[in-house]
Amino acid sequence: FSLKELHSIFSWLVESIFGSLDGIIVGWNLRCLQGRTNPNEYSVALDFLDPSGPMMKLVYKLQAEEYRYDFPVSYLPGPVKASIQEQVLPECSLYHNKVQFPSSGGLGLNLALNPFEYYMFYFAISLITQKNSPVTHHVSPSNSAYFILVDTYLKCFLPTEGSVLPPPSSNPGAAIPSPTPRSPAVPFSSYGMHHTSLLKRHIAHQPSVNADPASQEIWRSETLLQIFVEMWLHHYSLEMYQKMQSPHVKLEVLHYRLSISSKHHGSPAQSSYQALHAYQESFKPTEEHVLVVRLLVKHLHAFSNSLKPEPLSPSAHSHTASPLEEFKRVVIPRFVQEKLYIFLQHCFGHWPLDASFRAVLEMWLSYLQPWRYAPEKPPQSTEPLPRSVPEKWAAFIQENLLMYTKLFVGFLNRALRTDLVSPKNALMVFRVAKVFAQPNLAEMILKGEQLFLEPELVIPHRQHRLLMSPTLGGSFLSSRSPAVTDASFKVKSHVYSLEGQDFQYKQMFGTEVRNLVLKLAQLICQAQQTAKSISDHSAETTASQSFFSWFRFTPSEVNGSYTGNDLDEIGQDSIKKTDEYLEKALEYLCQIFKLSEAQLTQMMLKCGTAQDENGKKQLPDCIASENGLILTPLGRYQIINGLRRFELQYQGDTELQPIRSYENAALVRLLFRLSSVLNERFADQMEVLCSREDFVGRLCRYHLTNPQLVQKIRYSPVVRDRTSQNWGPRISLRFLASYRTLTSLLMIYFLASWFHVGPVGCTFIILIGYFLYAVIMTFFFEGWKPHEH
């Protein structure tokens, strides 16, 4: 094919592979393509889209001719789209000199992208747009073709060893030209004036065709990373997006808006300005999206940690450092830190309170531990003690302080609202506590907080310069300033650039957060008690469900309390895991926040996690009033999360209870009518018999009365005054409607037929046996009821 023909089909080919932006065309559905289910299609797709495969060769061939392809601005992340539509360019250099206005009769703004950018834009955004792809089997995101391709592209364009492989080309000396600058039809206020890309720094004075190969490798690496970050981490509210802009950019945008308003008298620009501020993006990242971002974070840590040691001579460094080495030095603070922090905050605040949050949690913990991806391996030791965090990571922790402290507080608030009896939720608490309990980590975080809280001892304008440029690295202080003050400014620069100058910092080791940790410890203790009670209840239930229980004539649940719980189904092994996770989590929290055994004991007594004298779990936390028990906020929380419950007991007429699942509805109604007729006809006679004081009276009271409960029951929080009604002696035949009773009778008749005993004889034997049983029970337990208790 000629280049002109390839150029004409390139857009169609990319859309056929990754799907259309509106989701109508699914494409190859790489996110659901797995080698286990479709091995042929899987291998063909990976070979075709490999960095050295046919598709990338086509991209490089078109790149050499400087072709451009339009990408609609309307499909960009919401804040970026709204900003460009108001004619304000984002800070990211990816969008500079690319905005194209439609020709006459056209609709919407477009980005003029080169083939490499166009291909990567579609590849990255397919993770977001293709959400409702039809699947007929379970898909593991980490085994999909899309996930493997992301990993392959990261290893190729952001290598941890060596340099980026040159693009395949028929002419070895040729280079991939960078996009030609284009002037927009309407003036734009640029967000990118105060920090340029590394590419521009290295090829600013060179023609694009004869660019340095090192500059070309950094161009592809930087472009790939910027596209991934912009597409995957740039989804949050416009208010947060504007909050992230640097001070001089906000002033520049304000001047621009005022000039537009004065020219147009506020009509068009004002309406767009109001729409911009009213905009809020509704974005719900999927678990697959989070897993891909975690892969990006882990690879960027490995990429950054592969940086060669700095030479001792500064002059030697300036002459020998390659663009790729400089890229490794600034890749995380400049390109990822800010947007990942906002993305994590969004997930912490909007993710459902269920076990799927584990994906977000692991992504966060991966970012917090760059030492796990360092090239040097820890020495293998026989002792299973956790490895101490090396001191060289103190700078990283200080420059990412909010990632550790504010997000930890966000996790505490989530953990306080989850059911810690669930093994998956308990595991998440254990994971966070284990990471933060690594030796030396808490001390480093505390040191970072102390640096942030240090009083300001420098000239204000110097401080302002630093806070305006947090991503440049280094310090604007003179060499006479102490190193501690320089570190203090770096921490403040990080915090204020992410949260603004008016941010009220909440200390991780302060009183407020410490109280939250104590509350979490209290819930952990409660969850341990709940898990134990569930385990005991499950054991009792299993022991009581024997074969001979079917021969009981009376259902034990007619008037018993409700003891069911969804957690009964988790099993003994899961309960054991829950207890282990919570035990270790509590131990780690004590290490991090220096909690003493006396504090834990006092806290456990205060929240009432100790068992009562009967060995049963206590009721929800309430206070007594003249109207009965009233739930406290803690009591409501305990009920909602299944930590405690009231013993529910039916207090009305037992004959009028709702029909149970183990009863035959027709028989219940029929036997109720029969009992009512008998009770109306023989009421006086039964009253006389039950009033006798001899053995006959005791026997009749045993069968015909329903004595009030002797034990005191703590009712649920309702009005205490209840009208107690004495129903008097009566006959109740409802127990015959139970499937258990009917099955037992059928089995007895079946066994009797083997011994040639007819139905009448068998019925007589049953009545005689029951009468003897009732006589014996009358002597010892007059108050016990056989079928009403």
JSON list of C-alpha atoms in Angstrom, two decimals, residues 695 698-699 702-703 767-781 784 786:
[
{"chain": "A", "resi": 695, "resn": "PHE", "atom": "CA", "xyz": [-52.63, -33.90, 90.34]},
{"chain": "A", "resi": 698, "resn": "ARG", "atom": "CA", "xyz": [-51.53, -29.81, 87.60]},
{"chain": "A", "resi": 699, "resn": "LEU", "atom": "CA", "xyz": [-51.78, -32.09, 84.57]},
{"chain": "A", "resi": 702, "resn": "TYR", "atom": "CA", "xyz": [-49.45, -28.33, 82.03]},
{"chain": "A", "resi": 703, "resn": "HIS", "atom": "CA", "xyz": [-51.44, -28.93, 78.83]},
{"chain": "A", "resi": 767, "resn": "LEU", "atom": "CA", "xyz": [-51.15, -41.34, 72.79]},
{"chain": "A", "resi": 768, "resn": "ILE", "atom": "CA", "xyz": [-50.27, -43.73, 75.65]},
{"chain": "A", "resi": 769, "resn": "GLY", "atom": "CA", "xyz": [-46.58, -42.94, 75.32]},
{"chain": "A", "resi": 770, "resn": "TYR", "atom": "CA", "xyz": [-47.21, -39.20, 75.26]},
{"chain": "A", "resi": 771, "resn": "PHE", "atom": "CA", "xyz": [-49.53, -39.44, 78.29]},
{"chain": "A", "resi": 772, "resn": "LEU", "atom": "CA", "xyz": [-46.85, -41.24, 80.33]},
{"chain": "A", "resi": 773, "resn": "TYR", "atom": "CA", "xyz": [-44.27, -38.65, 79.21]},
{"chain": "A", "resi": 774, "resn": "ALA", "atom": "CA", "xyz": [-46.65, -35.82, 80.26]},
{"chain": "A", "resi": 775, "resn": "VAL", "atom": "CA", "xyz": [-47.29, -37.39, 83.68]},
{"chain": "A", "resi": 776, "resn": "ILE", "atom": "CA", "xyz": [-43.56, -37.58, 84.36]},
{"chain": "A", "resi": 777, "resn": "MET", "atom": "CA", "xyz": [-42.98, -34.01, 83.19]},
{"chain": "A", "resi": 778, "resn": "THR", "atom": "CA", "xyz": [-45.87, -32.76, 85.33]},
{"chain": "A", "resi": 779, "resn": "PHE", "atom": "CA", "xyz": [-44.18, -34.02, 88.48]},
{"chain": "A", "resi": 780, "resn": "PHE", "atom": "CA", "xyz": [-40.94, -32.13, 87.79]},
{"chain": "A", "resi": 781, "resn": "PHE", "atom": "CA", "xyz": [-41.68, -29.20, 85.49]},
{"chain": "A", "resi": 784, "resn": "TRP", "atom": "CA", "xyz": [-42.69, -26.01, 81.17]},
{"chain": "A", "resi": 786, "resn": "PRO", "atom": "CA", "xyz": [-44.40, -28.75, 75.40]}
]
